[in-house]
Tab-separated table of C-alpha atoms and ligand atoms in Angstrom:
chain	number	residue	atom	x	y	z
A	1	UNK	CA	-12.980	-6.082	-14.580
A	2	UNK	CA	-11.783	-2.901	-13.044
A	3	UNK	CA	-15.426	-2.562	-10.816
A	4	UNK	CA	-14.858	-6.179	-9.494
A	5	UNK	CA	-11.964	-5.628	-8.150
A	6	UNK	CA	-12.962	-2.527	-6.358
A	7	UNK	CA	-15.874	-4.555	-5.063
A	8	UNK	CA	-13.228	-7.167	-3.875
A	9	UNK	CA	-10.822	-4.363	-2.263
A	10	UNK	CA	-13.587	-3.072	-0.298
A	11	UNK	CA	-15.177	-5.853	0.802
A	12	UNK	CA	-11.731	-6.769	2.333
A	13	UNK	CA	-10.994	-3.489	4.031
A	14	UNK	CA	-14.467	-4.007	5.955
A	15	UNK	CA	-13.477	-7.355	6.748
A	16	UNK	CA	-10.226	-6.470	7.365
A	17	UNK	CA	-10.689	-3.496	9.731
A	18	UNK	CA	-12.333	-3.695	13.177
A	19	UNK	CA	-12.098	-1.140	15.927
A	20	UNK	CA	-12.934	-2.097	19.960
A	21	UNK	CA	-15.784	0.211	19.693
A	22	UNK	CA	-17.222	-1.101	16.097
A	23	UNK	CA	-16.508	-1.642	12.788
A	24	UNK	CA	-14.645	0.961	10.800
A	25	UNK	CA	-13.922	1.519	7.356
A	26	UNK	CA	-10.972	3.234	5.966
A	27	UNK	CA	-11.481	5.385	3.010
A	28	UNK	CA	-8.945	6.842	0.337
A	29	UNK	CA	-7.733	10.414	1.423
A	30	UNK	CA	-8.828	12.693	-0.755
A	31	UNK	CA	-6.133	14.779	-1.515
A	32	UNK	CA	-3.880	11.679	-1.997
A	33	UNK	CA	-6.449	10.611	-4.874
A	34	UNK	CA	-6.193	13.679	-6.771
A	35	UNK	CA	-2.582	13.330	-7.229
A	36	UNK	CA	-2.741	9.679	-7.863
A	37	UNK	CA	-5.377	11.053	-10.770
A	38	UNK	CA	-2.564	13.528	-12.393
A	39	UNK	CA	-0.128	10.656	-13.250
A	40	UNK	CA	0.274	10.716	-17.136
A	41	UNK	CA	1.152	8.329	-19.461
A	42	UNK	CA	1.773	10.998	-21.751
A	43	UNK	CA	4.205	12.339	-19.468
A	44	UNK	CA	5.877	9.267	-18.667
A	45	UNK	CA	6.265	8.841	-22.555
A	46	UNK	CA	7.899	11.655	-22.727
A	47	UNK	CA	10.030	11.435	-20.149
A	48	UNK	CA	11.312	7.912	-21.311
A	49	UNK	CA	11.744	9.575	-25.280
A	50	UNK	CA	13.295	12.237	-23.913
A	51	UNK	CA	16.120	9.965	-22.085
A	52	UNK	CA	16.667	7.536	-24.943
A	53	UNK	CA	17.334	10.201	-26.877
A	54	UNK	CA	21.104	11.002	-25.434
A	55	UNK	CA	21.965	7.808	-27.563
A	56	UNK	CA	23.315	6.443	-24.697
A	57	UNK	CA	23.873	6.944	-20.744
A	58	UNK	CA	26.369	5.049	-20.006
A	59	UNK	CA	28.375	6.154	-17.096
A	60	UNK	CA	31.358	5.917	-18.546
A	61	UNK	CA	29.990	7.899	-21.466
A	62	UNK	CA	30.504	11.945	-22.052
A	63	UNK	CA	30.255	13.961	-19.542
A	64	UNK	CA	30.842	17.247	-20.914
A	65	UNK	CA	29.042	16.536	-24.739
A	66	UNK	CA	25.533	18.743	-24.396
A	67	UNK	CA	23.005	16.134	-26.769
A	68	UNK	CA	24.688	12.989	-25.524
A	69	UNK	CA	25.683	10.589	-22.917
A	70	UNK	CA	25.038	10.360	-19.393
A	71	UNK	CA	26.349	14.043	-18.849
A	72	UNK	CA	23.748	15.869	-21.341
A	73	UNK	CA	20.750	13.135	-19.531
A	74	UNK	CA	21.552	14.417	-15.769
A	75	UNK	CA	21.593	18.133	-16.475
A	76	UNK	CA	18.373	17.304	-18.622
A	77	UNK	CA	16.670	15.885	-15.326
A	78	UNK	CA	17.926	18.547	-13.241
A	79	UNK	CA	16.470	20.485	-15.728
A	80	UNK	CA	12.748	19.392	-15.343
A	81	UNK	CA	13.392	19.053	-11.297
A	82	UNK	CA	14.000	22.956	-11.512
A	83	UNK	CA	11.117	23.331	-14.149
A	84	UNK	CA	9.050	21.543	-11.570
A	85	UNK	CA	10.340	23.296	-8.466
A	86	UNK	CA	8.937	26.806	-10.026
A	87	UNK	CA	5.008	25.690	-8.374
A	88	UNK	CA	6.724	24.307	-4.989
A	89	UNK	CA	7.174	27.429	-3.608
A	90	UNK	CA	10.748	27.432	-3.762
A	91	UNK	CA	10.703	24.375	-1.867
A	92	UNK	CA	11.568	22.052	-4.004
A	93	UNK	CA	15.563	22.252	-5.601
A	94	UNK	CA	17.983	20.364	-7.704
A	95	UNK	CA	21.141	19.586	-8.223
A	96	UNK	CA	23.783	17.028	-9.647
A	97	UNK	CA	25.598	15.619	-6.893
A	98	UNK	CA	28.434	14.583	-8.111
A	99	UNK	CA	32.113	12.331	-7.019
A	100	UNK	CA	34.816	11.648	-9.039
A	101	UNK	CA	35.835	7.781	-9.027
A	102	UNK	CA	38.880	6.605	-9.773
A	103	UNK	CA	39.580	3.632	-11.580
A	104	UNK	CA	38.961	0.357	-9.721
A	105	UNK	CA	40.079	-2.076	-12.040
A	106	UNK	CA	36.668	-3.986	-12.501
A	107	UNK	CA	33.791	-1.517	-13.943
A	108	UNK	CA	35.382	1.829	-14.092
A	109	UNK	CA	38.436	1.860	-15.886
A	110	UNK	CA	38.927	5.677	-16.344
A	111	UNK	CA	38.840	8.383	-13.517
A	112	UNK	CA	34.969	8.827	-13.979
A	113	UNK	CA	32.942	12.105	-12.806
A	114	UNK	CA	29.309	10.155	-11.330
A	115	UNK	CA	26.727	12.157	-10.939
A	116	UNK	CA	22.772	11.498	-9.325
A	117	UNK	CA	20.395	14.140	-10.333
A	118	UNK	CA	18.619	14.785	-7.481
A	119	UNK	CA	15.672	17.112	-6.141
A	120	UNK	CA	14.505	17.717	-2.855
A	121	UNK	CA	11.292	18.830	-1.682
A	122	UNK	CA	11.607	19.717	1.482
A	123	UNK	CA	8.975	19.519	4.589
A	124	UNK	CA	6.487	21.856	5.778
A	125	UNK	CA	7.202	20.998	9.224
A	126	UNK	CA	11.087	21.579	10.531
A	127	UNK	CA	10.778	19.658	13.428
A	128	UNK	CA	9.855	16.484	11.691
A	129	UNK	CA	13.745	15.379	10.169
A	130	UNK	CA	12.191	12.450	8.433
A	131	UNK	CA	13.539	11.672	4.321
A	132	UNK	CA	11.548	9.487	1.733
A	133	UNK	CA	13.544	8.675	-0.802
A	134	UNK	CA	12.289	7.425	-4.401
A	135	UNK	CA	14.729	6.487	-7.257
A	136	UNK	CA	15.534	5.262	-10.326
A	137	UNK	CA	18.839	4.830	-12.316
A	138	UNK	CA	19.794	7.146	-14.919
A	139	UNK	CA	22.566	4.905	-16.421
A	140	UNK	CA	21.898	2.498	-19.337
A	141	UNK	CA	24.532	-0.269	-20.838
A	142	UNK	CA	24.239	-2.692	-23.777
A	143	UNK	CA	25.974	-6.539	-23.930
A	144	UNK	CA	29.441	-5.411	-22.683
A	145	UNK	CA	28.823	-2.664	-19.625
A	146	UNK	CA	32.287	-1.615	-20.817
A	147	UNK	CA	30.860	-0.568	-23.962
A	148	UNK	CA	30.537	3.669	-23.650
A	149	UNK	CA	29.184	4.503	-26.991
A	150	UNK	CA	27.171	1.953	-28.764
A	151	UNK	CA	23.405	3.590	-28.729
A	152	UNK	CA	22.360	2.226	-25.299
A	153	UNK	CA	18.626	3.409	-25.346
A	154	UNK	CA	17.666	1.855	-21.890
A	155	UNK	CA	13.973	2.711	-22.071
A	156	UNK	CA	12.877	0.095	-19.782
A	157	UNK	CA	16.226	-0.088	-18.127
A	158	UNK	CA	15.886	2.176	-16.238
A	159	UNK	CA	14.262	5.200	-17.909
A	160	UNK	CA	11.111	3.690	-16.623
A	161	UNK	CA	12.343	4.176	-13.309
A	162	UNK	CA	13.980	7.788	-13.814
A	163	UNK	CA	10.162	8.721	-15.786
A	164	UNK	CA	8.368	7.386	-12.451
A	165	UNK	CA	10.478	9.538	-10.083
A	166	UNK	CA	10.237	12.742	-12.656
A	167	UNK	CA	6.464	12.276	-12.410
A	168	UNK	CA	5.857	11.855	-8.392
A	169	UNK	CA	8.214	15.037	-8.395
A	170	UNK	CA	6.298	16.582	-10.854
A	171	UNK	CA	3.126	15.643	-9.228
A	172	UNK	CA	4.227	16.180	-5.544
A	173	UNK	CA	6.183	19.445	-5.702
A	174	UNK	CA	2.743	21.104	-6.001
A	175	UNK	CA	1.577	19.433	-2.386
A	176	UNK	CA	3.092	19.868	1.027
A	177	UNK	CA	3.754	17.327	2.995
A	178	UNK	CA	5.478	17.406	6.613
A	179	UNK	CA	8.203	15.171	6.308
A	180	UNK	CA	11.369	15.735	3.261
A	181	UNK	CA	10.658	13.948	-0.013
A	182	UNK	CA	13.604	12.861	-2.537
A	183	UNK	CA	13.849	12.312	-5.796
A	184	UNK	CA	16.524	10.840	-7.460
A	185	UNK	CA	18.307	9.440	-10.437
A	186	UNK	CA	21.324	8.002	-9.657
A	187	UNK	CA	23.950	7.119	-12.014
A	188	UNK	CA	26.433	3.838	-12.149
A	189	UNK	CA	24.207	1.292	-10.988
A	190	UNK	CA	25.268	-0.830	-14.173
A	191	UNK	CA	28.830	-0.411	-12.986
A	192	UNK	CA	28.126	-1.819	-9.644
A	193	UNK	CA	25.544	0.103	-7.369
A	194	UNK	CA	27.983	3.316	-7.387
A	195	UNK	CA	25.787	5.969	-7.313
A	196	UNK	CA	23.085	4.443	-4.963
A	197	UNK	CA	26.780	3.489	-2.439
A	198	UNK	CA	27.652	6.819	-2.330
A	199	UNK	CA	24.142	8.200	-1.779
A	200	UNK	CA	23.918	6.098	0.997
A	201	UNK	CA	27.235	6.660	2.480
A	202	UNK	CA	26.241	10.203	2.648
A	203	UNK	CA	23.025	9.688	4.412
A	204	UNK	CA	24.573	7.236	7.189
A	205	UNK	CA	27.453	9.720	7.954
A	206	UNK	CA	24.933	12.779	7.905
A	207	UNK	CA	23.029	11.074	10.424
A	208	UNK	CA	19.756	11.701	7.901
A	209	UNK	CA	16.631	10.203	8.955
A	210	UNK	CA	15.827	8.204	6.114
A	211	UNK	CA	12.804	6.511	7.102
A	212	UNK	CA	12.039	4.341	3.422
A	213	UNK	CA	13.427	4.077	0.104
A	214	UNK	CA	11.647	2.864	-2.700
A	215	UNK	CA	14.101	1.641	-5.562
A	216	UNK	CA	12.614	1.688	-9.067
A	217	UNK	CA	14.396	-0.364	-11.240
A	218	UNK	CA	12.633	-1.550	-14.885
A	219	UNK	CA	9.084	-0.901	-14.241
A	220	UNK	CA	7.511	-0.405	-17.647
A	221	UNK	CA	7.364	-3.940	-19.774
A	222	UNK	CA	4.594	-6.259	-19.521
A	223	UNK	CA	5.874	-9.676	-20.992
A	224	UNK	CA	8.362	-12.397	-20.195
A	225	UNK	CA	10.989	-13.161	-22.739
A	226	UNK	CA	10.225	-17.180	-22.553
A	227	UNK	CA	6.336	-17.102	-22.547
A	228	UNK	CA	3.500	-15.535	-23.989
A	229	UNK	CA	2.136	-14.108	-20.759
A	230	UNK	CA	1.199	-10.427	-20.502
A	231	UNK	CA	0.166	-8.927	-17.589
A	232	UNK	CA	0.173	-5.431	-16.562
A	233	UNK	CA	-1.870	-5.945	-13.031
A	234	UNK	CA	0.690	-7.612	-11.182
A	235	UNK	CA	3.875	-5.561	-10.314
A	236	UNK	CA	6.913	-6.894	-7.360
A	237	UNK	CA	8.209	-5.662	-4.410
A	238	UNK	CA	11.577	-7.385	-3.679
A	239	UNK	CA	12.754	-6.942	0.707
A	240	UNK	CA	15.213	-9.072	2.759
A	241	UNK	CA	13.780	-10.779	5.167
A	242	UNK	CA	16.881	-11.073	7.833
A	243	UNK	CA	18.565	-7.942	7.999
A	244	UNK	CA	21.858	-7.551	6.919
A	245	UNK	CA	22.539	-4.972	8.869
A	246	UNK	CA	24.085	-6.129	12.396
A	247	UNK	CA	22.273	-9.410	11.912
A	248	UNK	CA	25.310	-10.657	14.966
A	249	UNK	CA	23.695	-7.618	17.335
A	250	UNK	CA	19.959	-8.845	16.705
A	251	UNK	CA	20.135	-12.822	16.035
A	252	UNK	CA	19.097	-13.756	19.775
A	253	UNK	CA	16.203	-11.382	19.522
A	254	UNK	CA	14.766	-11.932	16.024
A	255	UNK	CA	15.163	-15.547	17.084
A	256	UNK	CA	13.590	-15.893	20.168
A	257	UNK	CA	10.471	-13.801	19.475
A	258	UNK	CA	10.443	-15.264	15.860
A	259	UNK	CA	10.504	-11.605	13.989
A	260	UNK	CA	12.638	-13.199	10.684
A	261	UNK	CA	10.223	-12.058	8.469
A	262	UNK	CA	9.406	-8.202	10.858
A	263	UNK	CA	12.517	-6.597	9.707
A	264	UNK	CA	12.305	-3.177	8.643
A	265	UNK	CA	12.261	-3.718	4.456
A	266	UNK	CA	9.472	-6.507	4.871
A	267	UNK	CA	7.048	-3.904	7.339
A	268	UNK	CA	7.957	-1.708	4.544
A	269	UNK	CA	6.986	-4.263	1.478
A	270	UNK	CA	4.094	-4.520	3.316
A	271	UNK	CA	2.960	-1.001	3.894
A	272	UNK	CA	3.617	-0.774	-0.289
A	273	UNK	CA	1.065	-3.481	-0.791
A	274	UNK	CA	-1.552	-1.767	1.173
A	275	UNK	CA	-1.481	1.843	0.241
A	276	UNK	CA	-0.873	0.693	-3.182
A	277	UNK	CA	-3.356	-1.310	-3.543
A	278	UNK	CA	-5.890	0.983	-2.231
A	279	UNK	CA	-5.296	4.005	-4.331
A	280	UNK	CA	-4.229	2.308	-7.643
A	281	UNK	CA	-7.090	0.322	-9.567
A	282	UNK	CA	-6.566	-2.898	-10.932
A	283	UNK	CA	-3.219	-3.127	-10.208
A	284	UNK	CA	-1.609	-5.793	-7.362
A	285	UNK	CA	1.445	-5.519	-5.416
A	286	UNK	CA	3.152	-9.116	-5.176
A	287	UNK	CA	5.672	-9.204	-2.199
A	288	UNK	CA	8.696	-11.285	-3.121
A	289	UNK	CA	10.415	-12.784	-0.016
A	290	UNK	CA	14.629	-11.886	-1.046
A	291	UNK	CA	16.539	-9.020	-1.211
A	292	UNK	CA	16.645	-8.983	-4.933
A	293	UNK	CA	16.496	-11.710	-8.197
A	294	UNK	CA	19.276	-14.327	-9.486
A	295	UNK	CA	22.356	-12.744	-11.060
A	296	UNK	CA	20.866	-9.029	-10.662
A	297	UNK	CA	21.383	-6.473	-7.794
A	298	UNK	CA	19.827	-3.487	-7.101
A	299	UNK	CA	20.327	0.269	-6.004
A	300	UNK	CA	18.017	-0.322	-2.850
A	301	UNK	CA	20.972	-2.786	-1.525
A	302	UNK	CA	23.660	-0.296	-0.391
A	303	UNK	CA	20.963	1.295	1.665
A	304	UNK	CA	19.769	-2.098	3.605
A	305	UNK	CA	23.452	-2.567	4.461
A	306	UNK	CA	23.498	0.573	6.090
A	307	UNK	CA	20.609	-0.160	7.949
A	308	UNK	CA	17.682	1.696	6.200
A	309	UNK	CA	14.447	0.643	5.339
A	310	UNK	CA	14.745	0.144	1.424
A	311	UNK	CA	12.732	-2.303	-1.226
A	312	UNK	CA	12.909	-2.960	-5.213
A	313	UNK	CA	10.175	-2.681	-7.169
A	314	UNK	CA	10.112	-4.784	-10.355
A	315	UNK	CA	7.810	-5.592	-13.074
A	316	UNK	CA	6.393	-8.607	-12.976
A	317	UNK	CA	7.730	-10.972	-15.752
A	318	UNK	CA	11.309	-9.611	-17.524
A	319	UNK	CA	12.114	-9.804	-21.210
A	320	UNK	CA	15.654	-10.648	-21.488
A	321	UNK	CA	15.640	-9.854	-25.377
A	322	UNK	CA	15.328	-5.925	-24.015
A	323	UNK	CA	17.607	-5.736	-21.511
A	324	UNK	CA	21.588	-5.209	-21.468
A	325	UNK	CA	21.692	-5.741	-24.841
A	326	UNK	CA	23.753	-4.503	-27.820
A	327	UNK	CA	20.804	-3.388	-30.433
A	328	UNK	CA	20.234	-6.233	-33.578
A	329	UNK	CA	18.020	-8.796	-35.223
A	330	UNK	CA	19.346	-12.365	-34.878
A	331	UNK	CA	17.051	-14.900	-35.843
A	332	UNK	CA	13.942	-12.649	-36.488
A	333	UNK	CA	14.233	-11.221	-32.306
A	334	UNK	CA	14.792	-8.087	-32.060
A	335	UNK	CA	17.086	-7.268	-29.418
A	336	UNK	CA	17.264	-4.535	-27.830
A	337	UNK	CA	15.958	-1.814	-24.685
A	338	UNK	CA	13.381	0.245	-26.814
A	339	UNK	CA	10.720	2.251	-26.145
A	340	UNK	CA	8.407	0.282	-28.500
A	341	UNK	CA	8.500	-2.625	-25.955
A	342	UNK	CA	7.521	-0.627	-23.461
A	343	UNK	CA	3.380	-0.459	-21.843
A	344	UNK	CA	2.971	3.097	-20.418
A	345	UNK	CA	0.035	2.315	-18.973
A	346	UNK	CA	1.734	-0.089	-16.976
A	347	UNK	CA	4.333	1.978	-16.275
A	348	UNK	CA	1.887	4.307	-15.223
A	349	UNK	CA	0.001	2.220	-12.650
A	350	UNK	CA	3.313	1.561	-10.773
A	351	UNK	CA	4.045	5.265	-10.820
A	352	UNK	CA	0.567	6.275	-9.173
A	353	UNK	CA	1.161	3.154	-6.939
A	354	UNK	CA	5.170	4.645	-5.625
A	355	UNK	CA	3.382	8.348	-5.414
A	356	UNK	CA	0.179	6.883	-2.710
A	357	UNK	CA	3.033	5.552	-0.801
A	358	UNK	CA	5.351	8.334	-0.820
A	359	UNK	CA	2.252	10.832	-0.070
A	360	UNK	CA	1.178	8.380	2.561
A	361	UNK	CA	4.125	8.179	4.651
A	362	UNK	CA	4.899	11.827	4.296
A	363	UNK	CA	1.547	12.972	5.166
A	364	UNK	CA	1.455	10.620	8.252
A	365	UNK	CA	2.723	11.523	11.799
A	366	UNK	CA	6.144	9.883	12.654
A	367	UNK	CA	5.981	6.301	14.358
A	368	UNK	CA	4.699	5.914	17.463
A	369	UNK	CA	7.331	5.947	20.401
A	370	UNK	CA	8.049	3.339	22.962
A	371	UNK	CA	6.019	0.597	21.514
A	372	UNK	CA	5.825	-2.674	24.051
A	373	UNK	CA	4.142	-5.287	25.177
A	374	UNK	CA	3.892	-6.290	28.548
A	375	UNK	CA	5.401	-9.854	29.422
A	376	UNK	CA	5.224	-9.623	32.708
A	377	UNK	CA	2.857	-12.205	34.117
A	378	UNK	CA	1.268	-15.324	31.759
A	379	UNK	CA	-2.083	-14.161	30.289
A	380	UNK	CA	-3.880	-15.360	27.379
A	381	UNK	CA	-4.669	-11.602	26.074
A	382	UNK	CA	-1.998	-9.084	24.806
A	383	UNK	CA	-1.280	-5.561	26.705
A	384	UNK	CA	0.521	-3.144	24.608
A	385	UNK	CA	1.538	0.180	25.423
A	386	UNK	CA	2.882	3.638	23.295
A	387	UNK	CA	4.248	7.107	23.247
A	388	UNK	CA	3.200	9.639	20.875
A	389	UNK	CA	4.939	10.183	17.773
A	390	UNK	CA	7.853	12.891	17.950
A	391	UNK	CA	6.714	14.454	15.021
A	392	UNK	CA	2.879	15.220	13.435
A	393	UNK	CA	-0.338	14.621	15.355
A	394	UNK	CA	-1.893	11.649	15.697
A	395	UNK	CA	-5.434	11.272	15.944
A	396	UNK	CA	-5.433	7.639	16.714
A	397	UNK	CA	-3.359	4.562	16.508
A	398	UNK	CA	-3.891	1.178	14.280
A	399	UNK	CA	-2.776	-2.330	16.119
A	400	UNK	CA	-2.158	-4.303	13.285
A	401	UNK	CA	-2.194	-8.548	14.088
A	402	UNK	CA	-1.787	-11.191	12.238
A	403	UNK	CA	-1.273	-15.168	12.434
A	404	UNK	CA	2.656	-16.435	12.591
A	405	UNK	CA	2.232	-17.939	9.612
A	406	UNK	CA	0.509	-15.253	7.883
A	407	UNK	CA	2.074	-12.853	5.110
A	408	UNK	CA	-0.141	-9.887	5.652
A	409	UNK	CA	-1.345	-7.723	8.005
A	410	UNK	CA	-4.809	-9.614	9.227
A	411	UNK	CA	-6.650	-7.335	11.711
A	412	UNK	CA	-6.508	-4.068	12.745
A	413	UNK	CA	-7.933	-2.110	15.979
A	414	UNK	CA	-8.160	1.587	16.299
A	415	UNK	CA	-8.119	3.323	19.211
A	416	UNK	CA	-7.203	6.979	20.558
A	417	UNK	CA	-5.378	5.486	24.075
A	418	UNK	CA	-2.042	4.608	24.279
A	419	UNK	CA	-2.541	1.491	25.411
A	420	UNK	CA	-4.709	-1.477	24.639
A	421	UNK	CA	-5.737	-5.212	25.983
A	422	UNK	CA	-7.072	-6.945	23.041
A	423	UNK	CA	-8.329	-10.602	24.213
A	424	UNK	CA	-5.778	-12.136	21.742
A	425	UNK	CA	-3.119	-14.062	22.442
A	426	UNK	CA	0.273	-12.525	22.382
A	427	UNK	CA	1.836	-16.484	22.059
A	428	UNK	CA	-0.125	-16.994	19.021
A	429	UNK	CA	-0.654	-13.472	16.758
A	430	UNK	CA	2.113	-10.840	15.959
A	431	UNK	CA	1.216	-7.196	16.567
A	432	UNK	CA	2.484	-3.958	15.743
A	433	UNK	CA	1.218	0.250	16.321
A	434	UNK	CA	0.637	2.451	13.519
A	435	UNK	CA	0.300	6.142	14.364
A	436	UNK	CA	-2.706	7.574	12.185
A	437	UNK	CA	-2.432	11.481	11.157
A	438	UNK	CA	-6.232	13.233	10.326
A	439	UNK	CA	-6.402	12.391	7.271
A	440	UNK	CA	-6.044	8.694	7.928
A	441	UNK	CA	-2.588	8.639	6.736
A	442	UNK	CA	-0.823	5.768	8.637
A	443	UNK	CA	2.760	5.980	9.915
A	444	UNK	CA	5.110	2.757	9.244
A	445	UNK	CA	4.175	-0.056	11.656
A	446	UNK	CA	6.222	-0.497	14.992
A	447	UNK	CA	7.055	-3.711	16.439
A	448	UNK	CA	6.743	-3.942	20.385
A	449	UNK	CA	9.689	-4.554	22.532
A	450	UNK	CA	9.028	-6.607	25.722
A	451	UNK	CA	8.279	-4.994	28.856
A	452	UNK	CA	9.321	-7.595	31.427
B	13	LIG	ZN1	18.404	-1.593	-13.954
């Protein structure tokens, strides 16, 4: 099973990729490999026992008790961060970040200290300002998200999550990488996005170059609650396709060139498929075409509204009889978020699959600059021209094209110029510029502006 569908991935990548000057065929970077290699279910295990072992993590649970609630859990993953951070270099560091909220007279009912554990591991190169941000929520809740001290294990929800962050960090913090990497477990998202809000808040005021966010939100159960399917190959990537972000500002552009499904969280759902799929056996990346499910929201959401390039990743079916709910047995179901529902070997395929990206995009120059395409006169080719990337060295440049109507990414062209004429119609394809670093690490893809 697992050999046929390497046969099938590369068999697509050579049809896939052409370049003007011959075929070409892009291989795994090596050192990108090895760390997808170190990702442990045994660590992951632990991780997620280690979390459901503070009884609960509610938000509005203890901060100040040292074996439970949500205050014992972030200083534990601070903890590890700093346990970590001793083979960075001193490059990688920790801390619990942490607001006081008062009550608002929906989900927080008592002046509340939030905290997000975070760790930073901070580029190699200081002139590239560029952040990748991976997270997970820390919090837990049973039936009533009021409820602060009924056992709340929240293995799946969202220790998964918090065990896949722990483990790029732990992986990662051994590599350099140009660009800023961080990891964190935020805190309140049962209570209504809080921690991811004020996370993001931060970054927009700081001016921080957050250039992707990859929320991980219950990514270690294999089943659905109403059939008997299991499947631990398939996993989801949830982006909006029209921007919420000064949607008014962009309508007449977005509309005209028909780029309602080229907004920054789709190029980014789309990068995610590809460099997950090509370092992570046996596993496939499904996009999902919304923001986010029915009647659920997500920590990636207060960073779209702010403009950033941020995505969900789900499992692929949900059991409802292990999540928000108050542990019991009605009926002969056990209810409940335990670790015995849980498939770490799932959980450990969508860890390696958040860690190729996150390595990928960090390794890779910045995007190229100036991207357009020439409008000027009717032809039935396409003329697009580039700057270099501001940061990182690019060896070359991917133009990626695909049909209107296509989902994916169809074609690519590699060339070293900054500029190309490809005999393709730009009326009929759309294109975009990747900048590639040596290793073959590819930046985020660019979409051109006109050039009238
Ligand atoms: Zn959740």
């Amino acid at each position: 099973m697992i050999c046929m569908k390497r046969i099938i991935l590369s068999l697509s990548i050579i049809f896939l990729v052409s370049s003007t000057y011959g075929q070409i065929i892009i291989q795994r970077d090596a050192a990108i490999e090895e760390m997808v290699k170190q990702v442990s279910t045994d660590s992951l295990k632990a991780y997620v026992t280690k979390l459901v072992s503070f009884g609960t993590r509610s938000t509005l649970s203890s901060t100040t008790n040292k074996q439970k609630g949500i205050g014992a859990a972030r200083e534990w993953v601070v903890q590890k961060f700093n346990e970590f951070g001793k083979s960075s270099n001193g490059r990688l560091t920790a801390f619990v970040d942490t607001t006081t909220l008062k009550s608002d007279g929906r989900r927080i009912d008592v002046t509340t200290s939030l905290g997000n554990a975070m760790a930073t591991l901070r580029g190699t190169d200081s002139a590239d300002d560029r952040i990748y941000l991976i997270s997970g929520h820390l919090d837990s809740r049973v039936t009533d998200v009021m409820n602060r001290t009924a056992e709340a294990p929240g293995a799946n929800d969202d220790a998964s999550g918090v065990a896949a962050v722990l483990e790029c960090a732990r992986i990662m913090s051994k590599y350099s990488f140009p660009a800023t990497i961080i990891f964190v477990a935020v805190s309140g998202e049962e209570q209504g996005l809080l921690g991811a809000g004020y996370l993001a808040d931060k970054m927009k005021k700081n001016n921080w170059n957050l250039d992707a966010m990859l929320n991980n939100d219950i990514v270690g159960n294999n089943n659905s609650s109403e059939t008997n399917i299991i499947d631990n190959t398939r996993v989801r990537v949830f982006s909006e396709g029209l921007p919420f972000f000064e949607l008014d500002k962009n309508a007449a552009n977005i509309r005209s060139f028909g780029l309602e499904n080229d907004g920054g969280a789709r190029q980014l759902a789309r990068y995610v498929k590809e460099i997950g799929e090509r370092y992570v056996d046996n596993l496939e990346v499904v996009m999902v075409y919304r923001n986010d499910r029915f009647l659920r929201g997500g920590d990636h959401t207060p960073f779209v509204e702010k403009g950033f390039k941020a995505v969900r990743i789900t499992e692929m079916n949900e059991n409802y009889d292990h999540q928000h709910q108050d542990l019991r047995t009605e009926k002969g179901i056990k209810y409940g978020d335990l670790i015995e529902f849980m498939d770490f070997e799932y959980l450990r395929k969508n860890t390696a699959m958040n860690l190729s990206v996150l390595a990928n995009l960090s390794k890779a120059p910045s995007v190229p600059q100036d991207v357009k395409v020439d409008v000027k006169n009717l032809t039935n080719g396409t003329s697009l021209t580039w700057k270099a990337p501001k940061t990182g060295v690019a060896k070359g440049y991917y133009i990626l094209m695909r049909e209107t109507t296509s989902a994916f990414w169809q074609k690519k062209f590699f060339t070293v110029q900054t500029s190309i004429t490809l005999p393709y119609s730009k009326d009929n394809y759309f294109f975009a510029v990747q900048a590639i670093g040596e290793a073959g690490n590819e930046s985020l893809p660019v979409v051109p502006g006109v050039s009238r």
